[in-house]
Tab-separated table of C-alpha atoms in Angstrom:
chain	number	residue	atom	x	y	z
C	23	UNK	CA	124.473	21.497	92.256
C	24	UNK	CA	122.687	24.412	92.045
C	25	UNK	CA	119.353	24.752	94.190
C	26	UNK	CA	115.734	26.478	92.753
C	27	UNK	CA	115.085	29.568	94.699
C	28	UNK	CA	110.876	29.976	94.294
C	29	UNK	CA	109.768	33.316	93.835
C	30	UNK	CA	108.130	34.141	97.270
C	31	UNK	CA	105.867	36.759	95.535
C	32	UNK	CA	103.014	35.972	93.594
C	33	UNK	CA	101.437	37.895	89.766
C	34	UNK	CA	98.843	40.706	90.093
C	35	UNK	CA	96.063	41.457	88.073
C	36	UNK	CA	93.761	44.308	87.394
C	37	UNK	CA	90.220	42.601	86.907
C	38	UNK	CA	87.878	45.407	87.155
C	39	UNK	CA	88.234	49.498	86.488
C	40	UNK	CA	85.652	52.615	86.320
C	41	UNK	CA	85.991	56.475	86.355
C	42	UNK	CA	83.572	58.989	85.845
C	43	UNK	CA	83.309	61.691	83.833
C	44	UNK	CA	86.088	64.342	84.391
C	45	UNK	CA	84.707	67.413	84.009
C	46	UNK	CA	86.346	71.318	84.866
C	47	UNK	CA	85.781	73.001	88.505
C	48	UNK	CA	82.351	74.096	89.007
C	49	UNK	CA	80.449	72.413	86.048
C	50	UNK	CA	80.239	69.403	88.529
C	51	UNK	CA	77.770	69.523	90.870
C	52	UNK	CA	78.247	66.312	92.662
C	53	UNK	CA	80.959	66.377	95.808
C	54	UNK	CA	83.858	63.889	96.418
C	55	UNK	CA	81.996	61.016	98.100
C	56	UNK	CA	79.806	60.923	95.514
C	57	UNK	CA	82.406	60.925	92.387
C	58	UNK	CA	84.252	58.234	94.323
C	59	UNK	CA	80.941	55.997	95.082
C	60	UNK	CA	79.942	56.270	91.078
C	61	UNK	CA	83.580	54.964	90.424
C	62	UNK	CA	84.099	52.748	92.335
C	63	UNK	CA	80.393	50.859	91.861
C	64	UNK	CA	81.837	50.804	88.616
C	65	UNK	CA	84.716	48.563	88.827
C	66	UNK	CA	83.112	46.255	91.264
C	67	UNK	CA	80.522	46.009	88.639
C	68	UNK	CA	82.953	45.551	85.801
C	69	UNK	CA	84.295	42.651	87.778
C	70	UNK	CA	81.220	41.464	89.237
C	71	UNK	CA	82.191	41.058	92.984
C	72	UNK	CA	80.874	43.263	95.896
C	73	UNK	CA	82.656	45.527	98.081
C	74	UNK	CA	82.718	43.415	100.847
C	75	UNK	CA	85.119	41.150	98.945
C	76	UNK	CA	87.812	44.688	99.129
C	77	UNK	CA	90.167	43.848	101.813
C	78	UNK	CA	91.974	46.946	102.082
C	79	UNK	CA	91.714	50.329	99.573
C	80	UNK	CA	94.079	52.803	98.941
C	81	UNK	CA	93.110	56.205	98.030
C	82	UNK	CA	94.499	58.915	96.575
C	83	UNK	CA	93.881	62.781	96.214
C	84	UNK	CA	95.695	66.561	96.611
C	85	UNK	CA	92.689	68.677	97.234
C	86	UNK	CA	91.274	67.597	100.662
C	87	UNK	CA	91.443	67.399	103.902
C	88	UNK	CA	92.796	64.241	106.146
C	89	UNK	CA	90.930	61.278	105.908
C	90	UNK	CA	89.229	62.404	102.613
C	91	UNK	CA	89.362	58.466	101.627
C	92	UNK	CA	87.730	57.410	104.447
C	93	UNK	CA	84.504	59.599	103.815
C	94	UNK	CA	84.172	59.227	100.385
C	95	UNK	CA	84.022	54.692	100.558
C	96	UNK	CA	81.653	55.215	103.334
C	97	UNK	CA	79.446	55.658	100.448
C	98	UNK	CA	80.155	51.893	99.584
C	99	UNK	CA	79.359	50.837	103.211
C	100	UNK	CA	81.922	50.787	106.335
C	101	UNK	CA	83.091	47.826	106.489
C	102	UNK	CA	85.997	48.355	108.959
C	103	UNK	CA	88.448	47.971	106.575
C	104	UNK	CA	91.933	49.866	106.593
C	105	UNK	CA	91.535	52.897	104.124
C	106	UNK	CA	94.833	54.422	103.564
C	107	UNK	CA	94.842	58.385	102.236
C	108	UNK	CA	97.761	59.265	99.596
C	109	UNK	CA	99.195	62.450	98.146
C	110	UNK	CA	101.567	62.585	96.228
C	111	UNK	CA	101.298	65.463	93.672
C	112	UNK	CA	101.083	64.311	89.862
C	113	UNK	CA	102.055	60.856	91.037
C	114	UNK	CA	99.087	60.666	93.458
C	115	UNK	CA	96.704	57.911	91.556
C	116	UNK	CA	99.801	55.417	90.329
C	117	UNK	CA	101.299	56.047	93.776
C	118	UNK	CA	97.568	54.508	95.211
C	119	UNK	CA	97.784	51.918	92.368
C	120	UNK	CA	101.756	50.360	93.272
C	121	UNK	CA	100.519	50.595	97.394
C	122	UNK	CA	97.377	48.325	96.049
C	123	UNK	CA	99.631	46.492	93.566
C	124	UNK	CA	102.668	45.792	96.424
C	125	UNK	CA	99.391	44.548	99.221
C	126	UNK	CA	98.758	41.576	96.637
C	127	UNK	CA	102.041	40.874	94.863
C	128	UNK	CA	103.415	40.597	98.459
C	129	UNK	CA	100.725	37.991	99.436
C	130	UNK	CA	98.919	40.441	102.004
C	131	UNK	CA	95.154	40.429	100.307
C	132	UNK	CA	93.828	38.532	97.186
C	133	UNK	CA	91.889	41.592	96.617
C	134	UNK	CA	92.347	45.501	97.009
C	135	UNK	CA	90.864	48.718	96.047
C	136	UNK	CA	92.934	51.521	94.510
C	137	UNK	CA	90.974	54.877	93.845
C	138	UNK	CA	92.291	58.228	92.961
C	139	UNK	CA	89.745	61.367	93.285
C	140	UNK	CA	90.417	65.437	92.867
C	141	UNK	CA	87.879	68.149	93.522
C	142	UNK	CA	89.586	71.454	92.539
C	143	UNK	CA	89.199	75.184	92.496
C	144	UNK	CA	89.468	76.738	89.586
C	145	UNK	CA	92.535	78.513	88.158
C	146	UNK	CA	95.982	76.882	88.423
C	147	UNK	CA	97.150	75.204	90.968
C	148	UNK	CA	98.609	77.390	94.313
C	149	UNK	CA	100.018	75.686	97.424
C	150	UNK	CA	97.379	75.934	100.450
C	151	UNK	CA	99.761	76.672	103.681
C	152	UNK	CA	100.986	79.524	103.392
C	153	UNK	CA	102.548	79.644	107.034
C	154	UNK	CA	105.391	76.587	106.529
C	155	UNK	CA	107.890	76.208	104.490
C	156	UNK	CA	106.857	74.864	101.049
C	157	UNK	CA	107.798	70.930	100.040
C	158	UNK	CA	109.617	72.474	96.887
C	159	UNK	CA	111.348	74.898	98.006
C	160	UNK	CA	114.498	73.491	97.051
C	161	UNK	CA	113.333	72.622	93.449
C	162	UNK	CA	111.947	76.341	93.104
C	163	UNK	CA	115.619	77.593	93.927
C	164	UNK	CA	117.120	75.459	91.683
C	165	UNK	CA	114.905	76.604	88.955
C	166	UNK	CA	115.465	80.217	90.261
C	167	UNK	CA	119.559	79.812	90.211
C	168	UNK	CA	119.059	78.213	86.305
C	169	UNK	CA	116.138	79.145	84.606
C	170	UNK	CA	113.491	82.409	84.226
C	171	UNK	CA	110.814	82.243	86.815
C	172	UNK	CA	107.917	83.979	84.774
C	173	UNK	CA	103.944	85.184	85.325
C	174	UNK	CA	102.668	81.480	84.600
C	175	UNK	CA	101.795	78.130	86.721
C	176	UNK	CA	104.416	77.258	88.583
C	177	UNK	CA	103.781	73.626	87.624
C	178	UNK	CA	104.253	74.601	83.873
C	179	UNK	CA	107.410	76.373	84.788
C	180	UNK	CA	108.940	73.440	86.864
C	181	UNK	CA	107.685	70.788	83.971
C	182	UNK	CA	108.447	73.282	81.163
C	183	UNK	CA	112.017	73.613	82.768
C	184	UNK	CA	112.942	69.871	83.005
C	185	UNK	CA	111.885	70.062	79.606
C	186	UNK	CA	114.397	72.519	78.406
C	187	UNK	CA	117.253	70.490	80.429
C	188	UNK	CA	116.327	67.466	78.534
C	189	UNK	CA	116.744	69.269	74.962
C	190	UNK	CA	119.978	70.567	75.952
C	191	UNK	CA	121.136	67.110	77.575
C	192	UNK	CA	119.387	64.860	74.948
C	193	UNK	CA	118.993	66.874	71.828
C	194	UNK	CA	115.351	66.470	72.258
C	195	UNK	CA	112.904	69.100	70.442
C	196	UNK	CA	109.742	70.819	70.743
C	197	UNK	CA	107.969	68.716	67.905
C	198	UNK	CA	109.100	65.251	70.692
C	199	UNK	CA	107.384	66.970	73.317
C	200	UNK	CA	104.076	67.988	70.846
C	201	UNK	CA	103.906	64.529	69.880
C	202	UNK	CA	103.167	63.113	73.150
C	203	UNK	CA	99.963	65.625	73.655
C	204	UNK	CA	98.982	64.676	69.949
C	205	UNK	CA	98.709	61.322	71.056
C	206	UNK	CA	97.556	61.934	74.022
C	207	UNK	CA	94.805	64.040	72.799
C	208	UNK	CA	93.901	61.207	70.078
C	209	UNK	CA	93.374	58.778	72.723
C	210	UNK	CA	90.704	61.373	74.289
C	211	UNK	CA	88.462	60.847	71.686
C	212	UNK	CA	87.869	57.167	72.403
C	213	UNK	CA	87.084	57.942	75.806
C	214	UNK	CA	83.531	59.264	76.665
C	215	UNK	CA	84.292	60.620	79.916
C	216	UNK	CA	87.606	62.711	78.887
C	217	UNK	CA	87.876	66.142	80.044
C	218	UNK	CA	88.588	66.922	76.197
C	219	UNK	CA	87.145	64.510	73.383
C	220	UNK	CA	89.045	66.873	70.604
C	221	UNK	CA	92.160	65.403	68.584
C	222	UNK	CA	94.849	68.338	67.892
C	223	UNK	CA	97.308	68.201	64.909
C	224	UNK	CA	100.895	68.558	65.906
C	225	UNK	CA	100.571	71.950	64.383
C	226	UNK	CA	97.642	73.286	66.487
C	227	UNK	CA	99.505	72.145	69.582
C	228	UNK	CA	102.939	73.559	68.407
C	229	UNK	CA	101.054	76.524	66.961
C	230	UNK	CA	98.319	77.074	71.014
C	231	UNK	CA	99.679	79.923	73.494
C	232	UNK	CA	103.398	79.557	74.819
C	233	UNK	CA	103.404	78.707	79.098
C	234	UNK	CA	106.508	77.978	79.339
C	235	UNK	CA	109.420	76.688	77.455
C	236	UNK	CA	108.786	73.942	74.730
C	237	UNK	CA	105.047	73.845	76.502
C	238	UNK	CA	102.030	75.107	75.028
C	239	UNK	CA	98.421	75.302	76.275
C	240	UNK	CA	97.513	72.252	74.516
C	241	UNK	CA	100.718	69.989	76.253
C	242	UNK	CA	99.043	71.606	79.619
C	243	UNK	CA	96.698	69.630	81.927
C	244	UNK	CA	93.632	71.675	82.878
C	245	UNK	CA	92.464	71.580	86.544
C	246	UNK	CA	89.478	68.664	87.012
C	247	UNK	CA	87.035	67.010	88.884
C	248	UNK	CA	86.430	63.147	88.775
C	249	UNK	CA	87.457	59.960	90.081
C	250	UNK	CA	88.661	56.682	88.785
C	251	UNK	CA	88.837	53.154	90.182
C	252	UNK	CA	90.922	49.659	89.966
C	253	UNK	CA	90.587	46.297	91.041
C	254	UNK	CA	93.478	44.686	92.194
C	255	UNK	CA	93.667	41.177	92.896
C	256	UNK	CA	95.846	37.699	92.667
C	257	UNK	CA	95.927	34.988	90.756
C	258	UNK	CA	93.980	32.877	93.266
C	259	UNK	CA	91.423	35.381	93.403
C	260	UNK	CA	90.749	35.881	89.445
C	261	UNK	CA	90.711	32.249	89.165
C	262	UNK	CA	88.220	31.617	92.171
C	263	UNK	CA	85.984	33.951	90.635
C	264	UNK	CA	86.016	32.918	87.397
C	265	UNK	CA	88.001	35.898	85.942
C	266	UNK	CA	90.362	34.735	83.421
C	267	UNK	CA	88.983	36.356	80.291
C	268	UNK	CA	89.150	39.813	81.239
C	269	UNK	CA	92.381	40.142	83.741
C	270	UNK	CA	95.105	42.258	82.856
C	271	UNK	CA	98.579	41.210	84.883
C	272	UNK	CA	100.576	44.181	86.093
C	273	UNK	CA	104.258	42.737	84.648
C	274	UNK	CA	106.013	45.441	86.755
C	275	UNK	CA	105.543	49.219	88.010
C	276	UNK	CA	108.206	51.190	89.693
C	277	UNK	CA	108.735	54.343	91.447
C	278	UNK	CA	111.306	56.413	92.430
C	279	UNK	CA	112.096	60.237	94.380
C	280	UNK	CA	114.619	62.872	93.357
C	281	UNK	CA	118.530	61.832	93.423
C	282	UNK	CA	120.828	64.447	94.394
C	283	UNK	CA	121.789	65.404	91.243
C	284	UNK	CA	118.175	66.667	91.199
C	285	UNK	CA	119.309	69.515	93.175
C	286	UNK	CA	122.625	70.364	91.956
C	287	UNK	CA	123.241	73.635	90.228
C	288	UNK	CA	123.038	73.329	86.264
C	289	UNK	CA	125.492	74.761	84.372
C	290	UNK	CA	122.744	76.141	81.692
C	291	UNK	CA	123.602	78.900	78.755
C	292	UNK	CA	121.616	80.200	75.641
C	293	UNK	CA	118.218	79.020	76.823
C	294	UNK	CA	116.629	81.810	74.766
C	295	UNK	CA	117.983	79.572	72.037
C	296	UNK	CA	115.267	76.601	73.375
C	297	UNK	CA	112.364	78.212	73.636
């Protein structure tokens, strides 16, 4: 006989979301806690339940100081709830968003907050401690030992890099890589508060200012200042409240951090032949 194990964690949804409009470094006059508060008002209005309902909230961010997430949803009221801060580079706001998504799946809360914020300078991006040894310094040897470290953004270098392993691994080309900004770039235009609201032909973006490797300006994110918000919650909580016709299950998410091949030399030749 075979016995029924029951699945001891329980569906999530996303029931409410907001952002604001992402605009470049200095062209923005309002500060953090106020970019948060608009989006975050937002998806509590797009779900219709107040932020006393938020049980816990996850934040994320690169460009601030500790406890950055704790100031800025003091806008929404303190409420003594725990506010955790996250940063995690590129994978900062989905890194806020799987911490929310884990709290409810797991049974924890019926309903949490995940918000991901940036204030930046302007210009690329440049580490801030100079007096400690850097978090990738063992990525920038690796792409020191295998690839051309050039006068461009180190984050275009590292990306643009990766890129050109993948074409010699995979066969991929430049024209895969274009295609993912062209749609990218097409989706832009359908949302109002976009950095860019301009659709490129794979052309233009094949045809925009070499950074590094297979990328071009146009495959590059420019720095930005905004905010965004979800609304995570269970399956108890969207039907208590009535939310069935606009809740969007989360079916899976995932994350992972470097293997050790990550790290191990390449044995690379005619990248000249890539670019």
């Amino acid at each position: 006989m075979s016995q029924r194990t029951e699945n001891k964690f329980q569906p999530v949804y996303v029931v409410g979301v907001g952002m604001t409009k992402f605009l470049r470094p200095g062209t923005n006059k309002l500060d953090y806690p106020q970019l948060v508060k608009e989006a975050v008002a937002s998806a509590l209005s797009d779900c219709r339940v107040s932020y006393q309902t938020v049980k816990q909230a996850c934040v994320g961010y690169v460009y601030g100081d500790s406890t950055c997430g704790q100031r800025s949803l003091y806008e929404m009221g303190m409420t003594g709830i725990p506010i955790y801060n996250v940063n995690n580079n590129c994978s900062t706001g989905s890194t806020a968003l799987m911490l929310a998504y884990q709290m409810v799946k797991g049974g924890v809360n019926d309903c949490v907050l995940a918000v991901g914020f940036e204030k930046m300078e302007r210009g690329s991006l440049t580490s801030k401690f100079r007096d400690r040894v850097s978090p990738l310094d063992k990525h920038m040897k690796v792409l020191a030992d295998n690839h051309q470290i050039i006068a461009a953004p180190m984050s275009a270098q590292m990306f643009g890099a990766a890129g050109q392993e993948h074409m010699m691994k995979y066969g991929t080309t430049k024209e895969h890589f274009a295609k993912i900004a062209q749609k990218n770039h097409k989706h832009s235009v359908h949302n109002q508060n976009s950095q860019s609201n301009r659709e490129y032909s794979l052309q233009e973006i094949l045809d925009s200012p070499v950074v590094y490797g297979p990328l071009t300006r146009l495959q590059c994110c420019p720095t930005s200042n905004g905010a965004a918000a979800a609304i995570i919650v269970s399956k108890k909580f969207v039907e208590e409240n009535h939310l069935q016709s606009q809740a969007i299950e989360i079916v899976g998410m995932e994350m992972s951090t470097d293997p050790a091949t990550s790290l191990s030399k390449i044995v690379a030749s005619k990248w000249l032949d890539l670019t």
